[in-house]
Amino acid sequence: MTVVLDLADIQGGILRAYGRQGFPKARYFFLTIRDPAKGRDFVEVLRPKITTAARWKNPDRGEPLLRTRNPRVKDVVRAEGVPDYPGEVTLPKPKVAINIAFTFYGLLALGVPTRTLREMPDEFIDGMQQRAAILGDDPFLDTFDPVWRNSRGENRVHVLVSMNAEMNADGTPVKELIEETERLEQLCRQSDGGVVLLTGNGPHDEAFQEMSAILREDNGRMWPTNKEHFQLSDGFGDPVFEGQMSPEAERLRVIGGGKLMPDRTWAPLATGEFLLGYADEGQEVPGAAMPIEFSRNGTFMAYRKLHENVGSFESYIADQGARYARYCDVDIEEGTETVRAKLVGRWEDGVPLMAAPTFADWQKFNAELEKARKNEDKAKLAQIALEFTNFTYRSDPAGNTCPVTSHLRRANPRDMLDPLASSADLKGGDGSALVNRRRILRRGLPYGQYDRNAPGDGGEHGIIFLAICTNLFRQFEFVQQQWIHYGLDFNAGSDTCPILGNHLEGDNHKMVITTDPASGRRPFICDRLPQLVEPRGGDYFFVPSMTSLRLIGMGIIDPT
């Protein structure tokens, strides 16, 4: 049975990756509640401004941006205000999308009953810093931003208010983001100390975390890209789950984004993996805090600020690329690009190694893409687009094409851990249930800038990474601990992820790039991996539904 979601009850940032929806600018605000009643008043005043997952209308044609999810209704241009199906609301697209989330201590500070709070998951109650050893964050606690190092007592982070915004042609955020920032600051001032906006973001104690997509200039206009500071393309293969999008969109997006079935087709993941109140992949409704109205249509989110050591990354790629070029007797460009792709699992433009195993294949892939664009060959473009996500690892058990310990295979092993998979039998089995129950929705944007002519490790630049799921322990923490910081599931011992893993000084961290046995060459070892990514803070948040927000704001939660 198809899951039909109450989109107007779900916060928009759960279902939408705002960065890919025309919101390349963002500001995240962290607040503390010092008076429960004034905190609830703050929530009530802000609640009407919260952006939901309700469909947006195309302002040029007066129709929803996404097609109807009701198969009985044809895809026609609908009059302003006519819903896709009974109960659905369609709204004009805002200039700024605003969402809100709370830490455990934030809910406590707002007066949520202890009967409700004690049913929250242990990891959420603990908070991210208490789980530092599990996450591999403990070596970096002293370098966290002040807002996180000081998150205790009257300065504890209680509330996250996120604002994702459109931008002007010159790359600056729209004026509405400035206006909403001023309104939020005024709202805090009006609380007379009951709600305080915390400073301490970044090295200069800013009042909010500023973010922006990496921009490129074209014909005098700035355009957002899907790059991050390592100049790698991001944003492919986000999970697709039941009810998340229209049937038309689901049929395309589920390929490579859903779960692999025994007949080797793709199906959407269970809604309960990402939204509370629905059945998950175990065919169970996850336990949630009572009353059910408090939890349903909400979820949990891990907020992580990840600093990128750009100088170390670029110098390491150049060094190893030169070594690889000499070893395999290829030119420097091929050697450098190949090493970069092998560490990540994709070429720098996002083309997966499984679609283009070699440098020559990658060049051919892009030539075909450019030809299809020039000829406006929509069928060919659609076919090529699917190759970015429609792949598995069953035909590459040894990682000769895509290394088994590359970042891509660690973050989502697809069918790699299927116990029925073998190189001798490529027909049986499906995607592993182990993998299906560890998927996370990935959100976020880059932050900061650096001198492209002299890249270094210092400064303020990296990625704000948001992981959304219903079970932080089973999903986010498992991936972070078992797949990013250990290599046992990939037969790599204690080798960590080459991109996100900890590579502290004193240990010779490595990654093995296997070679074609027919070549007669031994595997190439990328040794002395430097520390490329360092956490700068974060916490676990509960992202409530609009119904739950009203209960919190009015202080009428009855856990019985």
Coordinates of C-alpha atoms in Angstrom, one line a residue:
M1 CA 0.0 0.0 0.0
T2 CA 1.4 3.4 -1.0
V3 CA 2.2 5.7 1.9
V4 CA 0.5 9.1 1.6
L5 CA 2.2 11.7 3.8
D6 CA 0.7 14.7 5.4
L7 CA 3.1 17.1 3.8
A8 CA 1.8 20.2 5.6
D9 CA 2.6 18.5 8.9
I10 CA 6.3 17.7 8.0
Q11 CA 9.1 20.3 8.2
G12 CA 10.4 20.9 4.7
G13 CA 14.1 20.3 5.3
I14 CA 13.4 16.6 5.9
L15 CA 12.0 15.8 2.5
R16 CA 13.8 18.6 0.5
A17 CA 17.5 19.1 0.0
Y18 CA 17.2 22.9 0.0
G19 CA 20.6 23.3 -1.8
R20 CA 19.2 21.5 -4.8
Q21 CA 15.8 23.4 -4.7
G22 CA 17.2 26.8 -5.4
F23 CA 18.4 27.8 -2.0
P24 CA 22.2 28.0 -2.2
K25 CA 22.6 30.4 0.8
A26 CA 22.0 29.6 4.4
R27 CA 22.3 30.7 8.0
Y28 CA 22.0 28.5 11.0
F29 CA 21.3 30.0 14.4
F30 CA 21.8 28.4 17.8
L31 CA 19.8 29.5 20.8
T32 CA 19.4 28.7 24.5
I33 CA 16.2 28.8 26.5
R34 CA 16.5 30.4 30.0
D35 CA 12.8 30.8 30.7
P36 CA 10.4 28.0 29.8
A37 CA 7.3 30.2 29.3
K38 CA 9.2 32.7 27.2
G39 CA 10.8 29.8 25.2
R40 CA 7.3 28.4 24.5
D41 CA 6.1 31.9 23.4
F42 CA 9.1 32.1 21.1
V43 CA 8.2 28.8 19.5
E44 CA 4.6 29.9 19.0
V45 CA 5.5 33.2 17.4
L46 CA 8.0 31.5 15.1
R47 CA 5.8 28.5 14.2
P48 CA 3.7 30.2 11.5
K49 CA 7.0 31.0 9.7
I50 CA 8.2 27.4 9.6
T51 CA 8.4 26.0 6.0
T52 CA 6.6 22.7 5.6
A53 CA 7.0 20.0 2.9
A54 CA 3.8 21.1 1.2
R55 CA 4.1 21.3 -2.5
W56 CA 5.3 24.5 -4.1
K57 CA 3.7 26.1 -7.1
N58 CA 5.7 27.2 -10.1
P59 CA 5.4 31.0 -9.9
D60 CA 5.6 31.2 -13.7
R61 CA 2.7 28.8 -14.5
G62 CA 0.7 28.7 -11.3
E63 CA 1.1 24.9 -10.8
P64 CA 2.8 22.7 -8.3
L65 CA 6.6 22.2 -8.9
L66 CA 6.1 18.4 -8.4
R67 CA 3.4 16.4 -10.0
T68 CA 0.5 14.8 -8.2
R69 CA 1.0 11.7 -6.1
N70 CA -2.5 10.6 -6.7
P71 CA -2.5 8.3 -9.8
R72 CA -6.2 9.0 -10.4
V73 CA -5.5 12.7 -11.1
K74 CA -3.9 13.5 -14.4
D75 CA -1.0 15.8 -14.6
V76 CA -2.7 19.0 -15.8
V77 CA -2.1 22.6 -15.1
R78 CA -4.2 23.4 -12.1
A79 CA -5.7 26.6 -10.9
E80 CA -4.1 28.5 -8.1
G81 CA -4.9 26.9 -4.7
V82 CA -6.4 23.6 -6.1
P83 CA -4.7 20.8 -4.1
D84 CA -3.2 17.7 -5.8
Y85 CA -5.5 15.5 -3.8
P86 CA -7.8 16.0 -0.8
G87 CA -5.8 17.2 2.2
E88 CA -2.7 18.4 0.2
V89 CA -1.8 22.0 0.3
T90 CA 0.2 23.8 -2.4
L91 CA 1.9 27.1 -1.6
P92 CA 4.0 29.7 -3.4
K93 CA 7.7 29.0 -3.1
P94 CA 9.3 31.2 -0.4
K95 CA 12.4 33.2 -0.7
V96 CA 13.7 31.8 2.6
A97 CA 12.9 28.4 4.0
I98 CA 12.9 28.3 7.8
N99 CA 13.0 25.2 10.0
I100 CA 13.5 24.5 13.7
A101 CA 14.9 21.6 15.8
F102 CA 15.7 21.0 19.4
T103 CA 18.3 19.1 21.5
F104 CA 17.2 16.9 24.4
Y105 CA 18.1 19.7 26.8
G106 CA 16.2 22.1 24.7
L107 CA 13.0 20.1 25.0
L108 CA 13.7 19.9 28.8
A109 CA 14.1 23.6 29.0
L110 CA 10.8 24.2 27.2
G111 CA 9.0 22.2 29.8
V112 CA 8.2 19.0 27.8
P113 CA 7.1 16.4 30.4
T114 CA 9.7 14.0 31.7
R115 CA 7.3 11.1 30.9
T116 CA 7.7 12.1 27.3
L117 CA 11.4 12.9 27.5
R118 CA 12.4 9.6 29.1
E119 CA 11.2 7.7 26.1
M120 CA 13.6 9.5 23.8
P121 CA 16.5 7.4 22.5
D122 CA 19.6 7.1 24.7
E123 CA 22.0 8.6 22.0
F124 CA 19.7 11.7 21.7
I125 CA 19.6 12.2 25.4
D126 CA 23.4 11.8 25.6
G127 CA 24.1 14.3 22.9
M128 CA 26.9 14.2 20.3
Q129 CA 29.8 15.3 22.5
Q130 CA 29.1 12.5 25.0
R131 CA 29.3 10.1 22.1
A132 CA 32.6 11.5 20.8
A133 CA 34.5 8.2 21.3
I134 CA 31.9 6.3 19.2
L135 CA 32.1 8.9 16.5
G136 CA 35.8 9.4 16.4
D137 CA 35.5 13.0 17.5
D138 CA 37.5 12.8 20.7
P139 CA 40.8 13.9 19.3
F140 CA 39.3 17.1 18.1
L141 CA 37.1 18.3 21.0
D142 CA 39.6 21.1 21.9
T143 CA 39.3 22.6 18.4
F144 CA 35.5 22.7 18.4
D145 CA 33.9 26.1 17.8
P146 CA 33.2 28.1 21.0
V147 CA 29.5 27.6 20.6
W148 CA 30.0 23.9 21.1
R149 CA 32.9 23.9 23.5
N150 CA 30.8 26.1 25.8
S151 CA 27.5 24.2 25.3
R152 CA 26.8 23.7 29.0
G153 CA 24.9 25.5 31.8
E154 CA 23.3 28.7 30.7
N155 CA 25.0 28.6 27.3
R156 CA 23.9 25.1 26.3
V157 CA 22.6 24.8 22.7
H158 CA 18.9 24.2 22.9
V159 CA 17.5 25.2 19.6
L160 CA 18.6 25.3 16.0
V161 CA 16.8 27.7 13.6
S162 CA 17.9 27.1 10.0
M163 CA 17.3 29.6 7.2
N164 CA 18.0 28.5 3.6
A165 CA 17.6 31.2 1.0
E166 CA 17.7 32.1 -2.7
M167 CA 20.4 34.4 -4.0
N168 CA 20.8 37.3 -6.3
A169 CA 22.6 37.3 -9.7
D170 CA 25.7 38.6 -8.1
G171 CA 25.9 35.7 -5.6
T172 CA 24.7 37.6 -2.6
P173 CA 21.8 36.3 -0.5
V174 CA 18.4 37.8 -1.2
K175 CA 17.3 40.7 1.1
E176 CA 14.6 38.4 2.7
L177 CA 17.4 36.5 4.4
I178 CA 18.7 39.7 6.0
E179 CA 15.2 40.6 7.0
E180 CA 14.4 37.2 8.6
T181 CA 17.7 37.4 10.5
E182 CA 16.7 40.8 11.9
R183 CA 13.3 39.4 12.9
L184 CA 14.8 36.5 14.7
E185 CA 17.2 38.7 16.6
Q186 CA 14.4 41.0 17.5
L187 CA 12.3 38.1 18.7
C188 CA 15.1 37.1 21.0
R189 CA 15.4 40.7 22.3
Q190 CA 11.7 40.8 23.0
S191 CA 12.0 37.7 25.1
D192 CA 13.9 39.8 27.7
G193 CA 16.5 37.2 28.3
G194 CA 14.2 34.2 28.1
V195 CA 15.6 33.2 24.7
V196 CA 19.2 34.0 23.9
L197 CA 21.0 33.9 20.5
L198 CA 24.4 32.2 21.1
T199 CA 27.5 33.5 19.5
G200 CA 30.7 31.5 19.0
N201 CA 30.3 30.2 15.4
G202 CA 33.7 30.0 13.7
P203 CA 36.9 31.6 14.9
H204 CA 35.4 35.1 15.2
D205 CA 32.4 34.3 17.4
E206 CA 29.8 35.1 14.8
A207 CA 26.1 35.1 15.8
F208 CA 25.2 32.4 13.2
Q209 CA 26.8 29.8 11.0
E210 CA 26.9 31.2 7.4
M211 CA 26.9 28.8 4.5
S212 CA 26.9 29.0 0.7
A213 CA 27.2 26.8 -2.3
I214 CA 30.4 27.0 -4.2
L215 CA 29.7 29.5 -7.0
R216 CA 30.9 29.8 -10.6
E217 CA 30.7 32.9 -12.8
D218 CA 29.1 32.7 -16.3
N219 CA 28.2 35.7 -18.5
G220 CA 28.5 38.1 -15.6
R221 CA 26.2 36.1 -13.3
M222 CA 27.0 33.8 -10.4
W223 CA 25.6 30.3 -10.4
P224 CA 25.7 27.7 -7.6
T225 CA 27.5 24.4 -8.2
N226 CA 27.4 21.0 -6.4
K227 CA 31.1 21.2 -5.5
E228 CA 32.6 21.4 -2.1
H229 CA 36.1 22.8 -1.1
F230 CA 37.9 19.6 -2.2
Q231 CA 36.4 20.5 -5.6
L232 CA 34.5 17.1 -5.6
S233 CA 30.9 16.9 -6.9
D234 CA 28.4 16.0 -4.2
G235 CA 24.7 15.3 -3.9
F236 CA 24.2 12.0 -5.7
G237 CA 22.3 9.0 -4.5
D238 CA 20.3 10.3 -1.6
P239 CA 17.9 7.6 -0.3
V240 CA 14.4 7.5 -1.8
F241 CA 11.6 6.3 0.6
E242 CA 7.9 5.7 0.3
G243 CA 5.7 8.7 0.1
Q244 CA 8.6 11.1 -0.3
M245 CA 7.7 12.2 -3.9
S246 CA 5.3 11.8 -6.7
P247 CA 5.1 8.4 -8.5
E248 CA 6.6 10.0 -11.6
A249 CA 9.6 11.3 -9.8
E250 CA 9.9 8.2 -7.7
R251 CA 10.1 5.9 -10.7
L252 CA 13.3 7.7 -11.8
R253 CA 14.8 8.7 -8.5
V254 CA 14.4 5.2 -6.9
I255 CA 16.9 3.7 -9.4
G256 CA 20.1 3.5 -7.4
G257 CA 18.5 5.5 -4.6
G258 CA 16.2 2.9 -3.2
K259 CA 16.8 -0.7 -2.1
L260 CA 17.7 -3.5 -4.3
M261 CA 15.1 -6.3 -4.7
P262 CA 15.7 -10.0 -5.4
D263 CA 14.8 -9.5 -9.1
R264 CA 17.5 -6.8 -9.2
T265 CA 15.0 -3.9 -9.6
W266 CA 14.9 -0.9 -7.2
A267 CA 12.1 -0.1 -4.7
P268 CA 11.7 2.8 -2.3
L269 CA 12.9 2.3 1.3
A270 CA 10.4 2.1 4.1
T271 CA 9.1 5.5 5.4
G272 CA 9.9 4.6 9.0
E273 CA 13.6 4.7 8.3
F274 CA 13.3 8.5 8.0
L275 CA 10.0 9.6 9.6
L276 CA 8.7 8.6 13.0
G277 CA 5.2 7.0 13.1
Y278 CA 5.6 4.7 10.1
A279 CA 6.8 1.1 9.5
D280 CA 10.5 0.7 8.9
E281 CA 12.5 -1.9 7.0
G282 CA 12.0 -4.3 9.9
Q283 CA 8.2 -4.0 9.4
E284 CA 7.9 -2.3 12.8
V285 CA 6.9 1.1 13.8
P286 CA 9.9 2.4 15.8
G287 CA 9.4 3.2 19.4
A288 CA 8.8 6.9 20.0
A289 CA 8.0 9.4 22.7
M290 CA 4.4 9.6 23.8
P291 CA 1.9 10.9 22.9
I292 CA 2.2 9.7 19.3
E293 CA 1.2 13.1 18.1
F294 CA 4.4 14.4 19.6
S295 CA 6.6 12.1 17.6
R296 CA 4.7 11.3 14.4
N297 CA 6.0 13.1 11.2
G298 CA 9.1 14.1 13.2
T299 CA 12.7 12.7 13.0
F300 CA 16.2 13.1 14.4
M301 CA 19.1 14.9 12.9
A302 CA 22.9 14.9 13.4
Y303 CA 24.4 18.3 12.8
R304 CA 28.1 18.2 12.1
K305 CA 30.5 21.0 11.2
L306 CA 33.4 19.4 9.3
H307 CA 36.5 21.4 8.5
E308 CA 38.3 20.5 5.3
N309 CA 42.1 20.6 5.1
V310 CA 42.3 21.7 1.5
G311 CA 46.0 22.2 1.4
S312 CA 46.7 18.6 2.7
F313 CA 44.2 17.2 0.2
E314 CA 45.6 18.9 -2.8
S315 CA 49.3 18.2 -2.0
Y316 CA 48.5 14.6 -1.2
I317 CA 46.6 14.0 -4.4
A318 CA 49.5 15.7 -6.4
D319 CA 52.1 13.5 -4.6
Q320 CA 50.3 10.2 -4.9
G321 CA 49.1 11.1 -8.5
A322 CA 52.7 11.5 -9.6
R323 CA 53.7 8.2 -7.9
Y324 CA 50.8 6.4 -9.6
A325 CA 51.6 7.9 -13.0
R326 CA 55.2 6.6 -12.7
Y327 CA 54.0 3.2 -11.4
C328 CA 51.4 2.7 -14.2
D329 CA 53.4 4.6 -16.9
V330 CA 50.7 7.2 -17.6
D331 CA 50.8 11.0 -17.7
I332 CA 50.5 13.1 -14.6
E333 CA 46.9 14.2 -15.3
E334 CA 45.7 10.7 -15.6
G335 CA 47.6 9.6 -12.5
T336 CA 46.3 12.5 -10.4
E337 CA 42.6 12.2 -11.5
T338 CA 42.7 8.4 -11.1
V339 CA 44.0 8.5 -7.5
R340 CA 41.4 11.2 -6.6
A341 CA 38.7 9.0 -8.1
K342 CA 39.9 5.9 -6.4
L343 CA 39.9 7.5 -3.0
V344 CA 36.4 8.9 -3.4
G345 CA 34.7 6.3 -5.7
R346 CA 33.7 8.9 -8.3
W347 CA 35.6 11.1 -10.7
E348 CA 35.8 14.8 -9.7
D349 CA 32.6 15.6 -11.7
G350 CA 30.6 12.9 -9.9
V351 CA 30.8 10.2 -12.6
P352 CA 31.0 6.9 -10.7
L353 CA 33.9 4.5 -11.3
M354 CA 31.4 1.8 -11.8
A355 CA 30.2 3.7 -14.9
A356 CA 33.6 4.7 -16.1
P357 CA 36.3 2.5 -14.7
T358 CA 39.3 4.1 -16.3
F359 CA 40.5 7.6 -17.2
A360 CA 39.8 6.9 -20.9
D361 CA 36.3 5.6 -20.1
W362 CA 35.7 8.8 -18.1
Q363 CA 36.8 11.0 -21.1
K364 CA 34.5 8.9 -23.4
F365 CA 31.6 9.3 -20.9
N366 CA 31.9 13.0 -20.9
A367 CA 32.3 13.2 -24.7
E368 CA 29.0 11.3 -25.1
L369 CA 27.4 13.6 -22.5
E370 CA 28.6 16.8 -24.3
K371 CA 27.3 15.4 -27.6
A372 CA 23.9 14.6 -26.2
R373 CA 23.7 18.1 -24.7
K374 CA 24.7 19.7 -28.0
N375 CA 22.1 17.6 -29.9
E376 CA 19.5 18.1 -27.2
D377 CA 19.0 14.3 -27.2
K378 CA 16.7 14.0 -24.2
A379 CA 16.6 10.2 -24.3
K380 CA 20.4 9.9 -24.3
L381 CA 20.6 12.5 -21.5
A382 CA 18.1 10.6 -19.4
Q383 CA 20.1 7.4 -19.9
I384 CA 23.4 9.1 -19.0
A385 CA 21.8 10.7 -15.9
L386 CA 20.8 7.3 -14.6
E387 CA 24.4 6.1 -14.7
F388 CA 25.3 8.5 -11.9
T389 CA 23.2 6.4 -9.5
N390 CA 22.2 3.1 -11.2
F391 CA 25.1 0.8 -10.3
T392 CA 26.0 -2.0 -7.9
Y393 CA 29.2 -3.6 -6.7
R394 CA 28.4 -7.3 -7.3
S395 CA 30.5 -7.5 -10.5
D396 CA 33.5 -5.9 -8.6
P397 CA 33.9 -8.0 -5.4
A398 CA 37.7 -7.3 -5.2
G399 CA 37.4 -3.6 -5.9
N400 CA 39.4 -3.6 -9.1
T401 CA 37.1 -0.9 -10.5
C402 CA 36.0 0.9 -7.3
P403 CA 38.2 0.2 -4.3
V404 CA 36.2 -1.6 -1.5
T405 CA 37.4 1.0 1.0
S406 CA 36.7 4.1 -1.1
H407 CA 34.5 6.7 0.6
L408 CA 31.6 5.9 -1.7
R409 CA 31.5 2.2 -1.0
R410 CA 31.9 2.8 2.8
A411 CA 29.0 5.3 3.0
N412 CA 26.6 3.1 1.0
P413 CA 27.9 -0.4 0.2
R414 CA 24.7 -1.2 -1.8
D415 CA 24.8 -4.9 -2.6
M416 CA 28.4 -5.4 -1.5
L417 CA 27.5 -6.9 1.9
D418 CA 24.8 -9.2 0.5
P419 CA 25.7 -12.7 2.0
L420 CA 24.4 -14.3 -1.2
A421 CA 26.6 -12.3 -3.5
S422 CA 29.6 -14.0 -5.1
S423 CA 31.7 -13.5 -8.2
A424 CA 30.5 -17.0 -9.4
D425 CA 26.8 -16.2 -9.2
L426 CA 25.7 -12.8 -10.2
K427 CA 21.9 -13.7 -10.4
G428 CA 20.9 -14.5 -6.8
G429 CA 20.5 -12.3 -3.8
D430 CA 19.6 -8.7 -3.4
G431 CA 20.8 -5.7 -1.5
S432 CA 21.7 -6.5 2.1
A433 CA 19.1 -5.7 4.9
L434 CA 22.2 -4.6 6.8
V435 CA 22.6 -1.8 4.3
N436 CA 18.9 -1.0 3.9
R437 CA 18.7 -0.2 7.6
R438 CA 21.7 2.1 7.7
R439 CA 20.7 4.7 5.1
I440 CA 20.5 8.4 6.0
L441 CA 19.2 11.5 4.3
R442 CA 22.1 13.8 3.7
R443 CA 21.6 17.6 3.8
G444 CA 23.9 20.6 4.2
L445 CA 26.1 23.1 2.4
P446 CA 29.7 24.3 2.3
Y447 CA 30.8 27.1 4.5
G448 CA 33.7 29.5 4.3
Q449 CA 36.3 30.4 1.7
Y450 CA 40.0 30.0 1.0
D451 CA 42.6 31.4 -1.4
R452 CA 42.4 29.1 -4.5
N453 CA 45.9 30.2 -5.5
A454 CA 47.4 29.2 -2.1
P455 CA 45.2 26.5 -0.5
G456 CA 46.0 25.7 3.1
D457 CA 44.6 23.8 6.0
G458 CA 44.0 26.8 8.2
G459 CA 41.2 29.2 8.0
E460 CA 37.4 28.7 8.1
H461 CA 36.1 26.4 5.3
G462 CA 34.4 23.0 5.2
I463 CA 31.0 21.4 5.1
I464 CA 27.9 21.6 7.3
F465 CA 26.7 18.0 7.2
L466 CA 23.2 17.0 8.3
A467 CA 22.3 13.3 8.7
I468 CA 18.5 12.7 9.0
C469 CA 17.1 9.4 10.2
T470 CA 14.7 7.9 12.8
N471 CA 17.4 5.9 14.7
L472 CA 20.7 7.8 15.2
F473 CA 22.3 4.8 16.8
R474 CA 21.4 2.2 14.1
Q475 CA 21.8 4.5 11.2
F476 CA 24.1 7.5 11.6
E477 CA 26.3 6.2 14.4
F478 CA 26.7 2.8 12.9
V479 CA 27.9 4.2 9.5
Q480 CA 30.2 6.6 11.3
Q481 CA 31.8 4.1 13.6
Q482 CA 31.7 0.8 11.7
W483 CA 32.1 1.8 8.1
I484 CA 33.9 5.2 8.3
H485 CA 36.3 4.4 11.1
Y486 CA 36.8 0.7 10.8
G487 CA 37.6 -1.5 7.8
L488 CA 36.5 -4.9 9.1
D489 CA 33.3 -5.1 7.0
F490 CA 35.5 -4.4 3.9
N491 CA 38.3 -6.8 4.8
A492 CA 40.6 -3.8 5.4
G493 CA 41.5 -4.3 9.1
S494 CA 41.7 -1.0 10.9
D495 CA 42.1 1.2 7.8
T496 CA 39.7 4.1 8.0
C497 CA 37.8 6.0 5.2
P498 CA 40.4 7.8 3.1
I499 CA 38.3 11.0 3.1
L500 CA 36.4 11.2 6.4
G501 CA 38.4 8.8 8.6
N502 CA 40.9 9.7 11.3
H503 CA 44.5 9.6 10.2
L504 CA 46.3 10.9 13.2
E505 CA 50.0 11.4 13.2
G506 CA 52.2 8.5 14.3
D507 CA 50.2 5.9 12.4
N508 CA 50.8 5.0 8.7
H509 CA 47.3 5.1 7.4
K510 CA 46.8 3.8 4.0
M511 CA 44.4 2.7 1.2
V512 CA 45.0 -0.1 -1.2
I513 CA 44.2 0.5 -4.9
T514 CA 44.1 -3.0 -6.5
T515 CA 45.2 -3.4 -10.1
D516 CA 44.0 -5.7 -12.9
P517 CA 45.7 -9.1 -12.2
A518 CA 46.4 -9.4 -16.0
S519 CA 48.6 -6.4 -15.8
G520 CA 51.1 -8.2 -13.6
R521 CA 51.4 -5.1 -11.4
R522 CA 51.1 -5.3 -7.6
P523 CA 48.5 -3.2 -5.9
F524 CA 49.3 0.5 -5.5
I525 CA 49.4 1.7 -1.9
C526 CA 48.3 5.2 -1.0
D527 CA 50.3 5.5 2.2
R528 CA 50.7 8.2 4.8
L529 CA 47.1 9.5 4.5
P530 CA 46.9 12.9 6.1
Q531 CA 44.0 14.1 8.2
L532 CA 41.7 15.6 5.6
V533 CA 38.5 16.3 7.6
E534 CA 38.2 17.5 11.2
P535 CA 35.0 17.9 13.2
R536 CA 34.4 21.4 14.6
G537 CA 31.3 20.7 16.6
G538 CA 27.7 19.6 16.4
D539 CA 24.9 17.9 18.3
Y540 CA 21.8 15.7 17.9
F541 CA 18.5 17.4 17.3
F542 CA 14.8 16.3 17.2
V543 CA 13.0 17.8 14.2
P544 CA 9.3 17.9 15.3
S545 CA 6.2 18.0 13.1
M546 CA 4.0 21.1 12.9
T547 CA 1.6 19.3 15.2
S548 CA 4.3 18.7 17.7
L549 CA 5.6 22.3 17.5
R550 CA 2.1 23.5 18.4
L551 CA 2.0 21.1 21.4
I552 CA 5.5 22.4 22.5
G553 CA 4.6 26.0 22.0
M554 CA 1.3 25.8 23.9
G555 CA 2.7 23.6 26.6
I556 CA -0.2 21.1 26.4
I557 CA 1.7 17.8 25.9
D558 CA -0.1 15.0 27.7
P559 CA 2.2 11.9 27.7
T560 CA -0.6 9.6 29.1

